[in-house]
CSV table of C-alpha atoms and ligand atoms in Angstrom, one decimal:
chain,number,residue,atom,x,y,z
A,1044,MET,CA,-3.6,17.8,-16.7
A,1045,LYS,CA,-6.6,16.8,-14.4
A,1046,ASP,CA,-4.0,16.7,-11.7
A,1047,LYS,CA,-2.6,20.1,-12.6
A,1048,ILE,CA,-6.1,21.7,-12.5
A,1049,LEU,CA,-6.6,20.1,-9.1
A,1050,GLU,CA,-3.5,21.3,-7.7
A,1051,LEU,CA,-4.5,24.9,-8.8
A,1052,LEU,CA,-8.0,24.5,-7.2
A,1053,LEU,CA,-6.4,23.4,-4.0
A,1054,SER,CA,-4.2,26.5,-3.8
A,1055,THR,CA,-7.0,28.9,-4.7
A,1056,ASP,CA,-9.3,30.2,-1.9
A,1057,GLY,CA,-12.3,31.4,-3.9
A,1058,TYR,CA,-13.6,30.6,-7.2
A,1059,LEU,CA,-11.4,30.0,-10.2
A,1060,SER,CA,-12.8,31.1,-13.6
A,1061,GLY,CA,-12.9,28.8,-16.5
A,1062,GLU,CA,-11.2,31.4,-18.5
A,1063,ALA,CA,-8.3,31.8,-16.0
A,1064,ILE,CA,-7.7,28.0,-16.0
A,1065,SER,CA,-7.9,27.8,-19.9
A,1066,LYS,CA,-5.3,30.7,-20.1
A,1067,ARG,CA,-3.0,29.2,-17.5
A,1068,PHE,CA,-2.8,25.9,-19.4
A,1069,GLY,CA,-3.4,27.2,-22.9
A,1070,VAL,CA,-6.3,25.0,-23.5
A,1071,THR,CA,-9.9,25.8,-24.7
A,1072,ARG,CA,-12.8,26.5,-22.3
A,1073,ALA,CA,-14.4,23.3,-23.6
A,1074,ALA,CA,-11.4,21.3,-22.5
A,1075,VAL,CA,-11.5,22.8,-19.1
A,1076,TRP,CA,-15.1,21.8,-18.9
A,1077,LYS,CA,-14.2,18.2,-19.9
A,1078,TRP,CA,-11.5,17.9,-17.3
A,1079,MET,CA,-13.9,19.3,-14.7
A,1080,ASP,CA,-16.5,16.8,-15.5
A,1081,GLN,CA,-13.9,14.1,-15.2
A,1082,LEU,CA,-12.8,15.1,-11.8
A,1083,ARG,CA,-16.4,15.1,-10.8
A,1084,ARG,CA,-17.5,11.8,-12.4
A,1085,GLU,CA,-14.3,9.6,-12.4
A,1086,ASP,CA,-12.6,10.9,-9.4
A,1087,GLY,CA,-15.5,11.9,-7.2
A,1088,VAL,CA,-14.2,15.3,-6.5
A,1089,GLU,CA,-17.0,17.6,-5.2
A,1090,LEU,CA,-17.0,20.9,-7.1
A,1091,GLU,CA,-19.2,23.9,-6.9
A,1092,SER,CA,-19.6,25.7,-10.3
A,1093,HIS,CA,-21.0,29.1,-10.9
A,1094,PRO,CA,-21.8,30.4,-14.4
A,1095,ARG,CA,-19.8,33.7,-14.0
A,1096,GLN,CA,-17.3,33.0,-11.2
A,1097,GLY,CA,-16.1,29.5,-12.3
A,1098,TYR,CA,-15.1,26.5,-10.1
A,1099,LYS,CA,-14.4,25.9,-6.5
A,1100,LEU,CA,-13.8,22.8,-4.4
A,1101,LYS,CA,-16.7,22.2,-2.1
A,1102,GLU,CA,-14.2,20.6,0.5
A,1103,ARG,CA,-10.9,19.0,0.5
A,1104,PRO,CA,-11.5,15.6,-1.2
A,1105,ASP,CA,-10.8,12.5,0.9
A,1106,LEU,CA,-9.3,10.8,-2.1
A,1107,LEU,CA,-5.8,9.4,-2.8
A,1108,LEU,CA,-5.2,12.0,-5.6
A,1109,PRO,CA,-1.7,12.4,-6.6
A,1110,ALA,CA,-1.7,16.2,-6.0
A,1111,LEU,CA,-2.8,15.6,-2.4
A,1112,ILE,CA,-0.1,12.9,-1.8
A,1113,ARG,CA,2.5,15.2,-3.3
A,1114,GLU,CA,1.7,17.9,-0.9
A,1115,LYS,CA,2.9,15.5,1.8
A,1116,GLY,CA,6.2,14.1,0.3
A,1117,SER,CA,8.5,14.0,-2.6
A,1118,GLY,CA,11.0,11.5,-4.1
A,1119,ARG,CA,11.1,9.0,-7.0
A,1120,PHE,CA,8.0,7.0,-5.6
A,1121,PHE,CA,5.9,10.2,-5.9
A,1122,GLU,CA,6.6,10.9,-9.6
A,1123,ALA,CA,4.4,8.4,-11.4
A,1124,ILE,CA,1.2,7.8,-9.6
A,1125,ASP,CA,-1.9,6.5,-11.3
A,1126,HIS,CA,-5.1,7.2,-9.3
A,1127,LEU,CA,-7.9,4.7,-10.2
A,1128,SER,CA,-11.4,5.4,-9.0
A,1129,ILE,CA,-12.2,1.6,-9.4
A,1130,VAL,CA,-10.1,-1.3,-10.8
A,1131,ASP,CA,-10.3,-5.1,-10.4
A,1132,SER,CA,-6.9,-5.2,-8.7
A,1133,THR,CA,-4.1,-2.6,-8.6
A,1134,ASN,CA,-1.6,-5.5,-8.9
A,1135,ASN,CA,-3.3,-6.6,-12.2
A,1136,TYR,CA,-3.2,-3.1,-13.4
A,1137,LEU,CA,0.6,-2.7,-12.9
A,1138,LYS,CA,1.4,-6.2,-14.2
A,1139,GLN,CA,-0.3,-5.2,-17.5
A,1140,LEU,CA,1.8,-2.1,-17.6
A,1141,ALA,CA,5.0,-4.1,-16.8
A,1142,ARG,CA,4.3,-6.5,-19.6
A,1143,GLU,CA,3.8,-3.5,-21.9
A,1144,GLY,CA,7.3,-2.2,-20.8
A,1145,ALA,CA,6.7,0.5,-18.2
A,1146,GLY,CA,9.7,1.5,-16.4
A,1147,GLU,CA,10.1,1.5,-12.6
A,1148,VAL,CA,9.1,3.2,-10.3
A,1149,ARG,CA,5.3,3.2,-11.1
A,1150,VAL,CA,2.6,3.4,-8.4
A,1151,ALA,CA,-1.1,2.6,-8.7
A,1152,VAL,CA,-3.6,3.5,-6.2
A,1153,ALA,CA,-7.3,2.7,-6.2
A,1154,GLU,CA,-10.3,4.1,-4.2
A,1155,GLU,CA,-12.0,0.7,-4.8
A,1156,GLN,CA,-11.2,-2.8,-6.1
A,1157,ASN,CA,-13.8,-5.2,-7.2
A,1158,GLY,CA,-11.4,-8.2,-7.6
A,1159,GLY,CA,-8.9,-7.4,-4.8
A,1160,LYS,CA,-6.5,-10.3,-4.4
A,1161,GLY,CA,-4.9,-11.6,-1.2
A,1162,ARG,CA,-2.3,-14.3,-0.7
A,1163,LEU,CA,-2.9,-17.9,-1.2
A,1164,GLY,CA,-5.7,-17.3,-3.7
A,1165,ARG,CA,-7.8,-15.5,-1.3
A,1166,GLY,CA,-9.6,-12.2,-2.1
A,1167,TRP,CA,-9.2,-8.8,-0.4
A,1168,VAL,CA,-12.1,-6.7,0.6
A,1169,SER,CA,-11.7,-3.3,-0.8
A,1170,VAL,CA,-14.5,-1.1,0.2
A,1171,ARG,CA,-14.5,2.3,-1.5
A,1172,SER,CA,-12.3,5.1,0.0
A,1173,LYS,CA,-11.9,3.3,3.2
A,1174,GLY,CA,-8.5,1.7,2.7
A,1175,VAL,CA,-5.3,2.3,0.8
A,1176,PHE,CA,-5.0,-0.2,-1.9
A,1177,VAL,CA,-1.6,0.4,-3.6
A,1178,SER,CA,0.8,-1.4,-5.8
A,1179,ILE,CA,4.3,-0.4,-6.8
A,1180,LEU,CA,6.1,-1.7,-10.0
A,1181,LEU,CA,9.9,-2.3,-9.4
A,1182,ARG,CA,12.6,-3.7,-11.6
A,1183,PRO,CA,15.1,-4.9,-9.0
A,1184,GLN,CA,18.4,-6.2,-9.9
A,1185,LEU,CA,18.0,-9.2,-7.7
A,1186,PRO,CA,18.2,-13.0,-8.3
A,1187,PRO,CA,14.5,-14.4,-8.2
A,1188,ALA,CA,15.3,-16.4,-5.1
A,1189,LEU,CA,15.4,-13.2,-3.2
A,1190,ALA,CA,12.0,-12.0,-4.1
A,1191,GLY,CA,11.1,-12.4,-0.4
A,1192,ASN,CA,13.5,-9.7,0.3
A,1193,ILE,CA,11.4,-7.2,-1.4
A,1194,THR,CA,8.3,-8.2,0.4
A,1195,MET,CA,10.2,-7.9,3.7
A,1196,MET,CA,11.3,-4.5,2.8
A,1197,ALA,CA,7.8,-3.5,2.0
A,1198,ALA,CA,6.5,-4.8,5.4
A,1199,LEU,CA,9.2,-2.7,7.1
A,1200,ALA,CA,8.3,0.4,5.1
A,1201,GLY,CA,4.7,-0.1,5.8
A,1202,ALA,CA,5.2,-0.7,9.6
A,1203,LYS,CA,7.4,2.5,9.7
A,1204,ALA,CA,4.8,4.4,7.8
A,1205,VAL,CA,2.0,3.5,10.2
A,1206,GLY,CA,4.4,4.2,13.2
A,1207,ARG,CA,4.8,7.8,11.7
A,1208,LEU,CA,1.0,8.1,12.3
A,1209,GLY,CA,1.5,7.4,16.0
A,1210,PHE,CA,0.5,3.7,16.0
A,1211,ASP,CA,2.9,0.9,17.4
A,1212,ALA,CA,3.2,-1.2,14.3
A,1213,LYS,CA,4.8,-4.6,14.3
A,1214,ILE,CA,5.5,-7.1,11.6
A,1215,LYS,CA,4.1,-10.8,11.8
A,1216,TRP,CA,6.7,-12.7,10.0
A,1217,PRO,CA,7.0,-12.7,7.0
A,1218,ASN,CA,4.9,-9.8,5.9
A,1219,ASP,CA,1.8,-8.9,7.8
A,1220,ILE,CA,1.6,-5.6,9.5
A,1221,VAL,CA,-0.2,-5.7,12.9
A,1222,VAL,CA,-1.2,-3.2,15.5
A,1223,GLU,CA,-2.2,-4.5,19.0
A,1224,GLY,CA,-2.3,-8.0,17.6
A,1225,LYS,CA,-4.6,-7.3,14.7
A,1226,LYS,CA,-3.7,-7.3,11.0
A,1227,ILE,CA,-3.9,-3.9,9.5
A,1228,CYS,CA,-1.9,-4.5,6.2
A,1229,GLY,CA,-1.3,-7.4,4.0
A,1230,ILE,CA,1.2,-7.8,1.1
A,1231,LEU,CA,1.0,-9.7,-2.0
A,1232,THR,CA,4.1,-9.7,-4.3
A,1233,GLU,CA,3.7,-10.8,-8.0
A,1234,MET,CA,6.8,-11.1,-10.2
A,1235,SER,CA,8.1,-12.2,-13.5
A,1236,ALA,CA,11.7,-13.7,-13.7
A,1237,ASN,CA,13.9,-15.7,-15.9
A,1238,MET,CA,16.6,-18.1,-14.7
A,1239,ASP,CA,19.0,-15.5,-13.1
A,1240,ALA,CA,17.2,-12.2,-12.8
A,1241,MET,CA,14.0,-10.6,-11.9
A,1242,GLU,CA,12.3,-8.9,-14.8
A,1243,TRP,CA,9.8,-6.9,-12.6
A,1244,ALA,CA,8.0,-7.2,-9.3
A,1245,VAL,CA,4.6,-5.8,-8.4
A,1246,LEU,CA,4.3,-5.1,-4.7
A,1247,GLY,CA,0.7,-4.9,-3.7
A,1248,MET,CA,-0.2,-3.5,-0.1
A,1249,GLY,CA,-3.7,-3.2,1.3
A,1250,PHE,CA,-4.1,-1.2,4.4
A,1251,ASN,CA,-7.0,-1.2,6.6
A,1252,VAL,CA,-7.4,2.5,7.5
A,1253,ASN,CA,-10.9,4.0,7.9
A,1254,GLN,CA,-13.0,0.7,7.7
A,1255,MET,CA,-15.4,0.2,10.6
A,1256,LYS,CA,-17.0,-3.2,11.7
A,1257,GLU,CA,-19.8,-3.0,9.2
A,1258,ASP,CA,-17.3,-2.9,6.4
A,1259,TRP,CA,-16.1,-6.4,6.9
A,1260,PRO,CA,-17.5,-9.9,7.1
A,1261,GLU,CA,-17.8,-10.8,10.8
A,1262,ASP,CA,-15.4,-13.9,10.5
A,1263,LEU,CA,-12.4,-11.2,9.8
A,1264,LEU,CA,-12.9,-9.2,13.0
A,1265,ASP,CA,-11.0,-11.5,15.4
A,1266,LYS,CA,-8.0,-11.3,13.2
A,1267,ALA,CA,-8.0,-7.9,11.5
A,1268,SER,CA,-8.9,-4.3,12.3
A,1269,SER,CA,-8.4,-0.8,10.9
A,1270,LEU,CA,-6.2,2.2,12.1
A,1271,ARG,CA,-9.5,4.0,12.8
A,1272,MET,CA,-11.1,1.2,15.0
A,1273,LEU,CA,-7.7,1.1,16.8
A,1274,GLY,CA,-7.5,4.8,17.3
A,1275,GLY,CA,-10.8,5.0,19.0
A,1276,GLY,CA,-12.9,5.9,15.9
A,1277,ARG,CA,-10.9,8.9,14.8
A,1278,LYS,CA,-10.5,9.1,11.1
A,1279,VAL,CA,-7.1,8.7,9.8
A,1280,GLU,CA,-5.7,10.7,6.8
A,1281,ARG,CA,-5.2,8.1,4.0
A,1282,THR,CA,-2.9,10.5,1.9
A,1283,ALA,CA,-0.6,11.0,5.0
A,1284,LEU,CA,-0.3,7.2,5.4
A,1285,LEU,CA,0.5,6.8,1.6
A,1286,ALA,CA,2.9,9.6,1.5
A,1287,ALA,CA,4.7,8.1,4.6
A,1288,LEU,CA,4.8,4.6,2.9
A,1289,LEU,CA,6.2,6.0,-0.4
A,1290,THR,CA,8.8,8.0,1.6
A,1291,GLU,CA,9.9,4.9,3.7
A,1292,MET,CA,10.0,2.8,0.7
A,1293,ASP,CA,12.4,5.1,-1.1
A,1294,GLY,CA,15.0,4.9,1.7
A,1295,LEU,CA,14.7,1.2,2.0
A,1296,TYR,CA,14.7,0.4,-1.7
A,1297,THR,CA,17.8,2.4,-2.0
A,1298,LYS,CA,19.5,0.0,0.7
A,1299,LEU,CA,18.1,-2.9,-1.2
A,1300,GLU,CA,19.6,-1.8,-4.6
A,1301,ALA,CA,22.9,-1.2,-2.8
A,1302,GLY,CA,22.9,-4.8,-1.6
A,1303,ALA,CA,22.4,-3.7,2.1
A,1304,PHE,CA,19.5,-6.2,2.9
A,1305,GLY,CA,21.4,-6.8,6.2
A,1306,GLU,CA,20.6,-3.3,7.3
A,1307,ILE,CA,16.9,-3.8,6.5
A,1308,LEU,CA,16.9,-6.9,8.5
A,1309,GLU,CA,18.4,-5.3,11.3
A,1310,GLU,CA,15.6,-2.8,11.4
A,1311,TYR,CA,13.0,-5.4,10.5
A,1312,ARG,CA,14.0,-7.5,13.6
A,1313,LYS,CA,13.3,-4.6,15.9
A,1314,HIS,CA,9.7,-4.4,14.5
A,1315,SER,CA,9.2,-8.1,14.6
A,1316,ALA,CA,6.0,-9.4,16.4
A,1317,THR,CA,7.2,-13.0,15.9
A,1318,LEU,CA,10.7,-13.2,17.3
A,1319,GLY,CA,10.8,-14.3,20.9
A,1320,LYS,CA,7.3,-15.9,20.5
A,1321,ARG,CA,6.2,-19.6,20.6
A,1322,VAL,CA,4.6,-20.4,17.3
A,1323,ARG,CA,3.0,-23.1,15.4
A,1324,VAL,CA,4.6,-23.9,12.1
A,1325,ILE,CA,2.5,-25.4,9.5
A,1326,ASP,CA,4.3,-26.8,6.4
A,1327,SER,CA,3.7,-29.4,3.7
A,1328,LYS,CA,4.9,-32.1,6.0
A,1329,GLY,CA,2.7,-31.3,9.1
A,1330,GLU,CA,2.6,-29.1,12.1
A,1331,TYR,CA,4.9,-28.5,15.0
A,1332,THR,CA,5.3,-26.0,17.8
A,1333,ALA,CA,8.6,-24.1,18.1
A,1334,ASP,CA,10.2,-20.9,19.5
A,1335,ALA,CA,10.9,-18.2,16.8
A,1336,VAL,CA,14.5,-17.2,17.7
A,1337,ASP,CA,16.1,-15.3,14.8
A,1338,LEU,CA,16.0,-14.3,11.2
A,1339,ASP,CA,18.8,-15.6,9.0
A,1340,GLU,CA,20.7,-13.2,6.5
A,1341,GLU,CA,18.2,-14.1,3.9
A,1342,GLY,CA,15.1,-13.4,6.0
A,1343,ALA,CA,14.1,-17.0,6.8
A,1344,LEU,CA,12.7,-17.7,10.2
A,1345,VAL,CA,15.0,-19.6,12.6
A,1346,VAL,CA,13.0,-21.6,14.9
A,1347,ARG,CA,13.9,-24.1,17.8
A,1348,THR,CA,11.5,-27.1,18.5
A,1349,LEU,CA,10.5,-28.2,21.7
A,1350,GLU,CA,13.0,-31.1,21.3
A,1351,GLY,CA,15.8,-28.6,20.7
A,1352,GLU,CA,16.3,-28.9,16.9
A,1353,VAL,CA,16.9,-25.8,15.0
A,1354,HIS,CA,14.9,-25.4,11.7
A,1355,LYS,CA,15.1,-22.6,9.1
A,1356,VAL,CA,11.6,-21.8,7.8
A,1357,LEU,CA,11.1,-20.2,4.4
A,1358,ALA,CA,8.2,-17.9,3.9
A,1359,ALA,CA,6.9,-19.6,0.8
A,1360,ASP,CA,6.5,-22.9,2.5
A,1361,VAL,CA,4.8,-22.3,5.7
A,1362,SER,CA,2.2,-20.6,7.7
A,1363,VAL,CA,3.2,-19.4,11.3
A,1364,ARG,CA,0.6,-18.7,13.9
A,1365,GLY,CA,0.9,-17.5,17.5
A,1366,LEU,CA,-0.2,-20.1,20.1
A,1367,MET,CA,-2.5,-17.5,21.8
A,1368,GLY,CA,-4.0,-16.0,18.6
A,1369,TYR,CA,-3.3,-14.7,15.2
A,1370,VAL,CA,0.1,-13.1,16.0
B,1330,BTN,C1,-2.8,-10.6,2.1
B,1330,BTN,O1,-3.4,-11.6,1.8
B,1330,BTN,O2,-2.4,-10.5,3.2
B,1330,BTN,C2,-2.3,-9.7,1.0
B,1330,BTN,C3,-3.4,-8.7,0.7
B,1330,BTN,C4,-2.8,-7.7,-0.5
B,1330,BTN,C5,-3.9,-6.8,-0.8
B,1330,BTN,C6,-3.4,-5.6,-1.8
B,1330,BTN,S1,-4.6,-4.4,-2.0
B,1330,BTN,C7,-3.6,-3.7,-3.2
B,1330,BTN,C8,-3.1,-4.8,-4.1
B,1330,BTN,N1,-4.1,-5.2,-5.1
B,1330,BTN,C9,-4.5,-6.5,-4.8
B,1330,BTN,O3,-5.4,-7.0,-5.6
B,1330,BTN,N2,-4.0,-7.0,-3.8
B,1330,BTN,C10,-3.1,-6.1,-3.2
């Protein structure tokens, strides 16, 4: 309902009276007041209210509200979006819903996370209303061994979405999105599976959008950046990025469901920042230098060592670094 009221406010120029809203939705004036109060306090929407004239938006809110995202796209990934003002982690939030039986596709997006999680047990700095912190619950019909395919699909969807905003986005294998050699998005997939099928997968993506230098610890800055910093300080519309992501994800997930991972890989290769590069492979047995030459049909990285041996590198086992820097 909150979302419906917001949609109405967005499409109204002047004031909207409490009475008009209550009539429109068949609720009491007290209920309207309660929703307005929630919009203000929980979602941070700035409203002007006038005792006789009613309510009006002070400005278009810079928030990832479902009503604002739906203005920019449609499809199955737009249908069930939970907007959270603050949460520990959008992944945790959706994992809980998954365990309680929520169906796919469910999307959770937060303005702020106070326990944002990165890969390898790291944290994810999630400053309020600066990034896009989003998770998607899927129930893919895939064997658990192919979980990596979902993450690669997400990386491609993310890179294409960032591309729609005019940036030249690439993927550092397996799943970091980079612009000009700096990480602007990381992906954390968590899942539950039995021996032969995936039960659910929660795909968590953190995009660095409007952060500036002061929003991060200094040691992150040689490796990471934000779209705003890369775009010369111009603010980027977070709802446009999220809508582009949900649109790209729909198309690619349809391919994945149809068993056409090969098509996804073909496109992924074109966006790869790793292929053709000399890399340092770090696995449980040690480190070596090699040339990244291809991706196999399951998405493993094929490398040729300096001695000419060909190895297949699985995403779960290694860390791959460029020789000259992060990519
Ligand atoms: C990485 O380490 O590169 C992965 C970072 C993933 C961060 C996102 S933000 C939304 C979702 N919720 C989390 O707690 N983590 C992911």
